[in-house]
Amino acid sequence: MNDSIRFILNGEDIALADVGPTETLLDFLRLKRRLTGTKEGCAEGDCGACTVLVGRLADGKLTYESVNACIRFIGSLHATHVVTVEHLAGRDGALHPVQQALVDCHGSQCGFCTPGFVMSLYGLWLTKENPGRREIEKALQGNLCRCTGYEPIVKAAEQVSL
Ligand code: FES
């Protein structure tokens, strides 16, 4: 157990031994944990469909960043908190305000990219109160959408009320 990689996945303590050096977080989530809300698009860090949050404790503060799970190796996750889109809904199944805003503003069409956008926006709202348009655009710069155009998504981000 001493050589294992330990982290928290959503609310679950994970300990993994014998992790391959190129085993990705995306494959772990989708293939081993069946958390298929995290999508595989390009599989090379370009599209953002696989976006999750990784939290790390520094100076007594847990700080989250959005990462591309397809190019994040499991071995780099020791002592982190990994958050996937499955973690956002309330216990009663209610959508998170970020998700609800995307619904209200028609920010999703085919939906394949939507979990990635949700996680990028969730990460923004965890770290920034009342972000401006420029901060929203910066938070979404790693997410590609080929259906809606970006305006409804940015509008949703501006209308989230937590
Ligand atoms: Fe495209 Fe990960 S699947 S960035």
mmCIF file with all atom_site columns, C-alpha atoms and ligand atoms in Angstrom:
data_model
loop_
_atom_site.group_PDB
_atom_site.id
_atom_site.type_symbol
_atom_site.label_atom_id
_atom_site.label_alt_id
_atom_site.label_comp_id
_atom_site.label_asym_id
_atom_site.label_entity_id
_atom_site.label_seq_id
_atom_site.pdbx_PDB_ins_code
_atom_site.Cartn_x
_atom_site.Cartn_y
_atom_site.Cartn_z
_atom_site.occupancy
_atom_site.B_iso_or_equiv
_atom_site.pdbx_formal_charge
_atom_site.auth_seq_id
_atom_site.auth_comp_id
_atom_site.auth_asym_id
_atom_site.auth_atom_id
_atom_site.pdbx_PDB_model_num
ATOM   1   C  CA  . MET A 1 1   ? 0.000   0.000  0.000   1.00 0.00 ? 1   MET A CA  1
ATOM   2   C  CA  . ASN A 1 2   ? 2.995   2.328  0.545   1.00 0.00 ? 2   ASN A CA  1
ATOM   3   C  CA  . ASP A 1 3   ? 3.702   2.480  -3.182  1.00 0.00 ? 3   ASP A CA  1
ATOM   4   C  CA  . SER A 1 4   ? 0.140   3.239  -4.121  1.00 0.00 ? 4   SER A CA  1
ATOM   5   C  CA  . ILE A 1 5   ? -1.271  6.386  -5.674  1.00 0.00 ? 5   ILE A CA  1
ATOM   6   C  CA  . ARG A 1 6   ? -3.938  7.773  -3.361  1.00 0.00 ? 6   ARG A CA  1
ATOM   7   C  CA  . PHE A 1 7   ? -6.450  10.473 -4.149  1.00 0.00 ? 7   PHE A CA  1
ATOM   8   C  CA  . ILE A 1 8   ? -10.101 11.337 -3.654  1.00 0.00 ? 8   ILE A CA  1
ATOM   9   C  CA  . LEU A 1 9   ? -12.393 10.838 -6.628  1.00 0.00 ? 9   LEU A CA  1
ATOM   10  C  CA  . ASN A 1 10  ? -15.512 12.897 -6.064  1.00 0.00 ? 10  ASN A CA  1
ATOM   11  C  CA  . GLY A 1 11  ? -16.298 11.657 -2.518  1.00 0.00 ? 11  GLY A CA  1
ATOM   12  C  CA  . GLU A 1 12  ? -14.464 8.326  -2.660  1.00 0.00 ? 12  GLU A CA  1
ATOM   13  C  CA  . ASP A 1 13  ? -10.996 7.464  -1.355  1.00 0.00 ? 13  ASP A CA  1
ATOM   14  C  CA  . ILE A 1 14  ? -8.993  5.768  -4.127  1.00 0.00 ? 14  ILE A CA  1
ATOM   15  C  CA  . ALA A 1 15  ? -5.777  3.773  -3.638  1.00 0.00 ? 15  ALA A CA  1
ATOM   16  C  CA  . LEU A 1 16  ? -4.110  2.290  -6.722  1.00 0.00 ? 16  LEU A CA  1
ATOM   17  C  CA  . ALA A 1 17  ? -1.076  0.038  -6.871  1.00 0.00 ? 17  ALA A CA  1
ATOM   18  C  CA  . ASP A 1 18  ? 0.778   -0.937 -10.049 1.00 0.00 ? 18  ASP A CA  1
ATOM   19  C  CA  . VAL A 1 19  ? -0.260  2.104  -12.029 1.00 0.00 ? 19  VAL A CA  1
ATOM   20  C  CA  . GLY A 1 20  ? 1.258   2.159  -15.492 1.00 0.00 ? 20  GLY A CA  1
ATOM   21  C  CA  . PRO A 1 21  ? 3.342   5.247  -16.335 1.00 0.00 ? 21  PRO A CA  1
ATOM   22  C  CA  . THR A 1 22  ? 1.102   6.171  -19.259 1.00 0.00 ? 22  THR A CA  1
ATOM   23  C  CA  . GLU A 1 23  ? -2.261  5.303  -17.718 1.00 0.00 ? 23  GLU A CA  1
ATOM   24  C  CA  . THR A 1 24  ? -4.469  8.343  -18.151 1.00 0.00 ? 24  THR A CA  1
ATOM   25  C  CA  . LEU A 1 25  ? -7.102  9.729  -15.847 1.00 0.00 ? 25  LEU A CA  1
ATOM   26  C  CA  . LEU A 1 26  ? -9.599  9.626  -18.714 1.00 0.00 ? 26  LEU A CA  1
ATOM   27  C  CA  . ASP A 1 27  ? -9.195  5.878  -19.238 1.00 0.00 ? 27  ASP A CA  1
ATOM   28  C  CA  . PHE A 1 28  ? -9.370  5.300  -15.493 1.00 0.00 ? 28  PHE A CA  1
ATOM   29  C  CA  . LEU A 1 29  ? -12.594 7.281  -15.197 1.00 0.00 ? 29  LEU A CA  1
ATOM   30  C  CA  . ARG A 1 30  ? -14.357 5.846  -18.219 1.00 0.00 ? 30  ARG A CA  1
ATOM   31  C  CA  . LEU A 1 31  ? -13.081 2.279  -18.365 1.00 0.00 ? 31  LEU A CA  1
ATOM   32  C  CA  . LYS A 1 32  ? -12.469 1.420  -14.726 1.00 0.00 ? 32  LYS A CA  1
ATOM   33  C  CA  . ARG A 1 33  ? -14.974 3.600  -12.886 1.00 0.00 ? 33  ARG A CA  1
ATOM   34  C  CA  . ARG A 1 34  ? -17.674 3.852  -15.562 1.00 0.00 ? 34  ARG A CA  1
ATOM   35  C  CA  . LEU A 1 35  ? -17.809 7.622  -15.070 1.00 0.00 ? 35  LEU A CA  1
ATOM   36  C  CA  . THR A 1 36  ? -18.673 8.209  -18.701 1.00 0.00 ? 36  THR A CA  1
ATOM   37  C  CA  . GLY A 1 37  ? -19.833 11.798 -18.238 1.00 0.00 ? 37  GLY A CA  1
ATOM   38  C  CA  . THR A 1 38  ? -16.216 12.696 -18.943 1.00 0.00 ? 38  THR A CA  1
ATOM   39  C  CA  . LYS A 1 39  ? -15.989 12.430 -22.735 1.00 0.00 ? 39  LYS A CA  1
ATOM   40  C  CA  . GLU A 1 40  ? -13.194 11.440 -25.063 1.00 0.00 ? 40  GLU A CA  1
ATOM   41  C  CA  . GLY A 1 41  ? -12.973 13.685 -28.095 1.00 0.00 ? 41  GLY A CA  1
ATOM   42  C  CA  . CYS A 1 42  ? -9.509  14.298 -29.492 1.00 0.00 ? 42  CYS A CA  1
ATOM   43  C  CA  . ALA A 1 43  ? -7.610  12.332 -26.814 1.00 0.00 ? 43  ALA A CA  1
ATOM   44  C  CA  . GLU A 1 44  ? -4.675  14.692 -27.191 1.00 0.00 ? 44  GLU A CA  1
ATOM   45  C  CA  . GLY A 1 45  ? -5.471  17.709 -25.068 1.00 0.00 ? 45  GLY A CA  1
ATOM   46  C  CA  . ASP A 1 46  ? -7.080  19.962 -27.665 1.00 0.00 ? 46  ASP A CA  1
ATOM   47  C  CA  . CYS A 1 47  ? -10.882 19.812 -27.381 1.00 0.00 ? 47  CYS A CA  1
ATOM   48  C  CA  . GLY A 1 48  ? -11.700 19.967 -23.658 1.00 0.00 ? 48  GLY A CA  1
ATOM   49  C  CA  . ALA A 1 49  ? -14.426 17.298 -23.787 1.00 0.00 ? 49  ALA A CA  1
ATOM   50  C  CA  . CYS A 1 50  ? -12.567 15.428 -21.049 1.00 0.00 ? 50  CYS A CA  1
ATOM   51  C  CA  . THR A 1 51  ? -12.265 18.375 -18.642 1.00 0.00 ? 51  THR A CA  1
ATOM   52  C  CA  . VAL A 1 52  ? -12.323 17.542 -14.929 1.00 0.00 ? 52  VAL A CA  1
ATOM   53  C  CA  . LEU A 1 53  ? -11.139 19.438 -11.878 1.00 0.00 ? 53  LEU A CA  1
ATOM   54  C  CA  . VAL A 1 54  ? -8.088  18.527 -9.863  1.00 0.00 ? 54  VAL A CA  1
ATOM   55  C  CA  . GLY A 1 55  ? -7.776  20.076 -6.420  1.00 0.00 ? 55  GLY A CA  1
ATOM   56  C  CA  . ARG A 1 56  ? -4.532  20.282 -4.511  1.00 0.00 ? 56  ARG A CA  1
ATOM   57  C  CA  . LEU A 1 57  ? -3.810  21.491 -0.995  1.00 0.00 ? 57  LEU A CA  1
ATOM   58  C  CA  . ALA A 1 58  ? -1.265  24.314 -0.889  1.00 0.00 ? 58  ALA A CA  1
ATOM   59  C  CA  . ASP A 1 59  ? -0.603  26.643 2.032   1.00 0.00 ? 59  ASP A CA  1
ATOM   60  C  CA  . GLY A 1 60  ? -3.627  25.220 3.850   1.00 0.00 ? 60  GLY A CA  1
ATOM   61  C  CA  . LYS A 1 61  ? -5.939  26.020 0.951   1.00 0.00 ? 61  LYS A CA  1
ATOM   62  C  CA  . LEU A 1 62  ? -7.510  23.595 -1.516  1.00 0.00 ? 62  LEU A CA  1
ATOM   63  C  CA  . THR A 1 63  ? -7.157  25.050 -5.004  1.00 0.00 ? 63  THR A CA  1
ATOM   64  C  CA  . TYR A 1 64  ? -8.821  23.567 -8.059  1.00 0.00 ? 64  TYR A CA  1
ATOM   65  C  CA  . GLU A 1 65  ? -7.731  23.734 -11.681 1.00 0.00 ? 65  GLU A CA  1
ATOM   66  C  CA  . SER A 1 66  ? -9.465  22.384 -14.759 1.00 0.00 ? 66  SER A CA  1
ATOM   67  C  CA  . VAL A 1 67  ? -7.393  19.760 -16.555 1.00 0.00 ? 67  VAL A CA  1
ATOM   68  C  CA  . ASN A 1 68  ? -7.685  17.575 -19.631 1.00 0.00 ? 68  ASN A CA  1
ATOM   69  C  CA  . ALA A 1 69  ? -8.103  14.057 -18.266 1.00 0.00 ? 69  ALA A CA  1
ATOM   70  C  CA  . CYS A 1 70  ? -6.892  12.546 -21.553 1.00 0.00 ? 70  CYS A CA  1
ATOM   71  C  CA  . ILE A 1 71  ? -3.363  13.839 -21.027 1.00 0.00 ? 71  ILE A CA  1
ATOM   72  C  CA  . ARG A 1 72  ? -3.199  13.689 -17.232 1.00 0.00 ? 72  ARG A CA  1
ATOM   73  C  CA  . PHE A 1 73  ? -1.431  10.583 -16.022 1.00 0.00 ? 73  PHE A CA  1
ATOM   74  C  CA  . ILE A 1 74  ? -2.767  8.808  -12.954 1.00 0.00 ? 74  ILE A CA  1
ATOM   75  C  CA  . GLY A 1 75  ? 0.684   8.871  -11.387 1.00 0.00 ? 75  GLY A CA  1
ATOM   76  C  CA  . SER A 1 76  ? 0.470   12.657 -11.065 1.00 0.00 ? 76  SER A CA  1
ATOM   77  C  CA  . LEU A 1 77  ? -2.690  12.588 -8.984  1.00 0.00 ? 77  LEU A CA  1
ATOM   78  C  CA  . HIS A 1 78  ? -1.356  11.511 -5.604  1.00 0.00 ? 78  HIS A CA  1
ATOM   79  C  CA  . ALA A 1 79  ? -2.851  13.604 -2.773  1.00 0.00 ? 79  ALA A CA  1
ATOM   80  C  CA  . THR A 1 80  ? -5.359  15.395 -4.990  1.00 0.00 ? 80  THR A CA  1
ATOM   81  C  CA  . HIS A 1 81  ? -9.137  15.690 -5.189  1.00 0.00 ? 81  HIS A CA  1
ATOM   82  C  CA  . VAL A 1 82  ? -10.483 14.771 -8.626  1.00 0.00 ? 82  VAL A CA  1
ATOM   83  C  CA  . VAL A 1 83  ? -13.956 16.090 -9.422  1.00 0.00 ? 83  VAL A CA  1
ATOM   84  C  CA  . THR A 1 84  ? -15.987 14.840 -12.376 1.00 0.00 ? 84  THR A CA  1
ATOM   85  C  CA  . VAL A 1 85  ? -19.291 16.065 -13.772 1.00 0.00 ? 85  VAL A CA  1
ATOM   86  C  CA  . GLU A 1 86  ? -21.122 13.257 -11.955 1.00 0.00 ? 86  GLU A CA  1
ATOM   87  C  CA  . HIS A 1 87  ? -20.306 15.019 -8.672  1.00 0.00 ? 87  HIS A CA  1
ATOM   88  C  CA  . LEU A 1 88  ? -22.186 18.223 -9.449  1.00 0.00 ? 88  LEU A CA  1
ATOM   89  C  CA  . ALA A 1 89  ? -25.847 17.310 -9.199  1.00 0.00 ? 89  ALA A CA  1
ATOM   90  C  CA  . GLY A 1 90  ? -27.497 17.597 -5.798  1.00 0.00 ? 90  GLY A CA  1
ATOM   91  C  CA  . ARG A 1 91  ? -28.492 14.562 -3.733  1.00 0.00 ? 91  ARG A CA  1
ATOM   92  C  CA  . ASP A 1 92  ? -32.024 15.010 -5.052  1.00 0.00 ? 92  ASP A CA  1
ATOM   93  C  CA  . GLY A 1 93  ? -30.731 14.984 -8.626  1.00 0.00 ? 93  GLY A CA  1
ATOM   94  C  CA  . ALA A 1 94  ? -31.155 18.738 -9.050  1.00 0.00 ? 94  ALA A CA  1
ATOM   95  C  CA  . LEU A 1 95  ? -28.802 20.298 -11.556 1.00 0.00 ? 95  LEU A CA  1
ATOM   96  C  CA  . HIS A 1 96  ? -25.968 22.462 -10.316 1.00 0.00 ? 96  HIS A CA  1
ATOM   97  C  CA  . PRO A 1 97  ? -26.596 26.164 -11.062 1.00 0.00 ? 97  PRO A CA  1
ATOM   98  C  CA  . VAL A 1 98  ? -23.901 26.077 -13.766 1.00 0.00 ? 98  VAL A CA  1
ATOM   99  C  CA  . GLN A 1 99  ? -25.735 23.217 -15.473 1.00 0.00 ? 99  GLN A CA  1
ATOM   100 C  CA  . GLN A 1 100 ? -29.105 24.905 -15.049 1.00 0.00 ? 100 GLN A CA  1
ATOM   101 C  CA  . ALA A 1 101 ? -27.818 28.119 -16.606 1.00 0.00 ? 101 ALA A CA  1
ATOM   102 C  CA  . LEU A 1 102 ? -26.628 26.180 -19.667 1.00 0.00 ? 102 LEU A CA  1
ATOM   103 C  CA  . VAL A 1 103 ? -30.104 24.654 -19.966 1.00 0.00 ? 103 VAL A CA  1
ATOM   104 C  CA  . ASP A 1 104 ? -31.828 28.013 -19.544 1.00 0.00 ? 104 ASP A CA  1
ATOM   105 C  CA  . CYS A 1 105 ? -29.614 29.726 -22.133 1.00 0.00 ? 105 CYS A CA  1
ATOM   106 C  CA  . HIS A 1 106 ? -29.704 26.844 -24.659 1.00 0.00 ? 106 HIS A CA  1
ATOM   107 C  CA  . GLY A 1 107 ? -25.951 26.400 -24.274 1.00 0.00 ? 107 GLY A CA  1
ATOM   108 C  CA  . SER A 1 108 ? -25.978 22.787 -25.390 1.00 0.00 ? 108 SER A CA  1
ATOM   109 C  CA  . GLN A 1 109 ? -26.944 21.215 -28.703 1.00 0.00 ? 109 GLN A CA  1
ATOM   110 C  CA  . CYS A 1 110 ? -25.479 17.785 -29.468 1.00 0.00 ? 110 CYS A CA  1
ATOM   111 C  CA  . GLY A 1 111 ? -24.213 17.773 -25.865 1.00 0.00 ? 111 GLY A CA  1
ATOM   112 C  CA  . PHE A 1 112 ? -20.937 15.957 -26.385 1.00 0.00 ? 112 PHE A CA  1
ATOM   113 C  CA  . CYS A 1 113 ? -18.812 18.898 -25.292 1.00 0.00 ? 113 CYS A CA  1
ATOM   114 C  CA  . THR A 1 114 ? -21.200 20.009 -22.545 1.00 0.00 ? 114 THR A CA  1
ATOM   115 C  CA  . PRO A 1 115 ? -19.680 18.137 -19.559 1.00 0.00 ? 115 PRO A CA  1
ATOM   116 C  CA  . GLY A 1 116 ? -16.329 19.723 -20.370 1.00 0.00 ? 116 GLY A CA  1
ATOM   117 C  CA  . PHE A 1 117 ? -17.859 23.192 -20.497 1.00 0.00 ? 117 PHE A CA  1
ATOM   118 C  CA  . VAL A 1 118 ? -19.708 22.510 -17.255 1.00 0.00 ? 118 VAL A CA  1
ATOM   119 C  CA  . MET A 1 119 ? -16.507 21.534 -15.486 1.00 0.00 ? 119 MET A CA  1
ATOM   120 C  CA  . SER A 1 120 ? -14.563 24.535 -16.765 1.00 0.00 ? 120 SER A CA  1
ATOM   121 C  CA  . LEU A 1 121 ? -17.337 26.855 -15.602 1.00 0.00 ? 121 LEU A CA  1
ATOM   122 C  CA  . TYR A 1 122 ? -17.667 25.035 -12.291 1.00 0.00 ? 122 TYR A CA  1
ATOM   123 C  CA  . GLY A 1 123 ? -13.938 25.499 -11.760 1.00 0.00 ? 123 GLY A CA  1
ATOM   124 C  CA  . LEU A 1 124 ? -14.273 29.198 -12.532 1.00 0.00 ? 124 LEU A CA  1
ATOM   125 C  CA  . TRP A 1 125 ? -17.071 29.628 -10.011 1.00 0.00 ? 125 TRP A CA  1
ATOM   126 C  CA  . LEU A 1 126 ? -15.151 27.757 -7.360  1.00 0.00 ? 126 LEU A CA  1
ATOM   127 C  CA  . THR A 1 127 ? -12.278 30.185 -7.673  1.00 0.00 ? 127 THR A CA  1
ATOM   128 C  CA  . LYS A 1 128 ? -13.790 33.506 -8.750  1.00 0.00 ? 128 LYS A CA  1
ATOM   129 C  CA  . GLU A 1 129 ? -16.778 35.406 -7.467  1.00 0.00 ? 129 GLU A CA  1
ATOM   130 C  CA  . ASN A 1 130 ? -18.756 37.267 -10.154 1.00 0.00 ? 130 ASN A CA  1
ATOM   131 C  CA  . PRO A 1 131 ? -16.294 36.723 -12.999 1.00 0.00 ? 131 PRO A CA  1
ATOM   132 C  CA  . GLY A 1 132 ? -16.405 39.132 -15.923 1.00 0.00 ? 132 GLY A CA  1
ATOM   133 C  CA  . ARG A 1 133 ? -16.746 38.244 -19.590 1.00 0.00 ? 133 ARG A CA  1
ATOM   134 C  CA  . ARG A 1 134 ? -13.000 38.210 -20.176 1.00 0.00 ? 134 ARG A CA  1
ATOM   135 C  CA  . GLU A 1 135 ? -12.491 35.805 -17.244 1.00 0.00 ? 135 GLU A CA  1
ATOM   136 C  CA  . ILE A 1 136 ? -15.289 33.589 -18.535 1.00 0.00 ? 136 ILE A CA  1
ATOM   137 C  CA  . GLU A 1 137 ? -13.773 33.482 -22.020 1.00 0.00 ? 137 GLU A CA  1
ATOM   138 C  CA  . LYS A 1 138 ? -10.378 32.686 -20.538 1.00 0.00 ? 138 LYS A CA  1
ATOM   139 C  CA  . ALA A 1 139 ? -11.868 29.852 -18.453 1.00 0.00 ? 139 ALA A CA  1
ATOM   140 C  CA  . LEU A 1 140 ? -13.468 28.401 -21.599 1.00 0.00 ? 140 LEU A CA  1
ATOM   141 C  CA  . GLN A 1 141 ? -10.515 28.810 -23.932 1.00 0.00 ? 141 GLN A CA  1
ATOM   142 C  CA  . GLY A 1 142 ? -9.699  25.101 -23.764 1.00 0.00 ? 142 GLY A CA  1
ATOM   143 C  CA  . ASN A 1 143 ? -13.217 23.929 -24.657 1.00 0.00 ? 143 ASN A CA  1
ATOM   144 C  CA  . LEU A 1 144 ? -14.367 23.501 -28.240 1.00 0.00 ? 144 LEU A CA  1
ATOM   145 C  CA  . CYS A 1 145 ? -18.005 23.388 -29.398 1.00 0.00 ? 145 CYS A CA  1
ATOM   146 C  CA  . ARG A 1 146 ? -19.067 22.805 -32.998 1.00 0.00 ? 146 ARG A CA  1
ATOM   147 C  CA  . CYS A 1 147 ? -22.866 23.197 -32.627 1.00 0.00 ? 147 CYS A CA  1
ATOM   148 C  CA  . THR A 1 148 ? -24.044 26.145 -30.597 1.00 0.00 ? 148 THR A CA  1
ATOM   149 C  CA  . GLY A 1 149 ? -21.408 28.746 -31.207 1.00 0.00 ? 149 GLY A CA  1
ATOM   150 C  CA  . TYR A 1 150 ? -20.046 30.147 -27.995 1.00 0.00 ? 150 TYR A CA  1
ATOM   151 C  CA  . GLU A 1 151 ? -22.419 33.019 -27.312 1.00 0.00 ? 151 GLU A CA  1
ATOM   152 C  CA  . PRO A 1 152 ? -25.150 30.993 -25.519 1.00 0.00 ? 152 PRO A CA  1
ATOM   153 C  CA  . ILE A 1 153 ? -22.491 29.322 -23.393 1.00 0.00 ? 153 ILE A CA  1
ATOM   154 C  CA  . VAL A 1 154 ? -20.870 32.604 -22.398 1.00 0.00 ? 154 VAL A CA  1
ATOM   155 C  CA  . LYS A 1 155 ? -24.326 34.050 -21.744 1.00 0.00 ? 155 LYS A CA  1
ATOM   156 C  CA  . ALA A 1 156 ? -25.096 31.094 -19.478 1.00 0.00 ? 156 ALA A CA  1
ATOM   157 C  CA  . ALA A 1 157 ? -21.856 31.685 -17.627 1.00 0.00 ? 157 ALA A CA  1
ATOM   158 C  CA  . GLU A 1 158 ? -22.804 35.310 -17.071 1.00 0.00 ? 158 GLU A CA  1
ATOM   159 C  CA  . GLN A 1 159 ? -26.211 34.313 -15.727 1.00 0.00 ? 159 GLN A CA  1
ATOM   160 C  CA  . VAL A 1 160 ? -25.191 31.673 -13.210 1.00 0.00 ? 160 VAL A CA  1
ATOM   161 C  CA  . SER A 1 161 ? -26.474 32.553 -9.789  1.00 0.00 ? 161 SER A CA  1
ATOM   162 C  CA  . LEU A 1 162 ? -25.123 30.519 -6.924  1.00 0.00 ? 162 LEU A CA  1
HETATM 163 FE FE1 . FES B 2 .   ? -9.943  16.314 -26.237 1.00 0.00 ? 1   FES B FE1 1
HETATM 164 FE FE2 . FES B 2 .   ? -9.093  15.413 -23.854 1.00 0.00 ? 1   FES B FE2 1
HETATM 165 S  S1  . FES B 2 .   ? -10.386 14.409 -25.245 1.00 0.00 ? 1   FES B S1  1
HETATM 166 S  S2  . FES B 2 .   ? -8.820  17.397 -24.729 1.00 0.00 ? 1   FES B S2  1
#
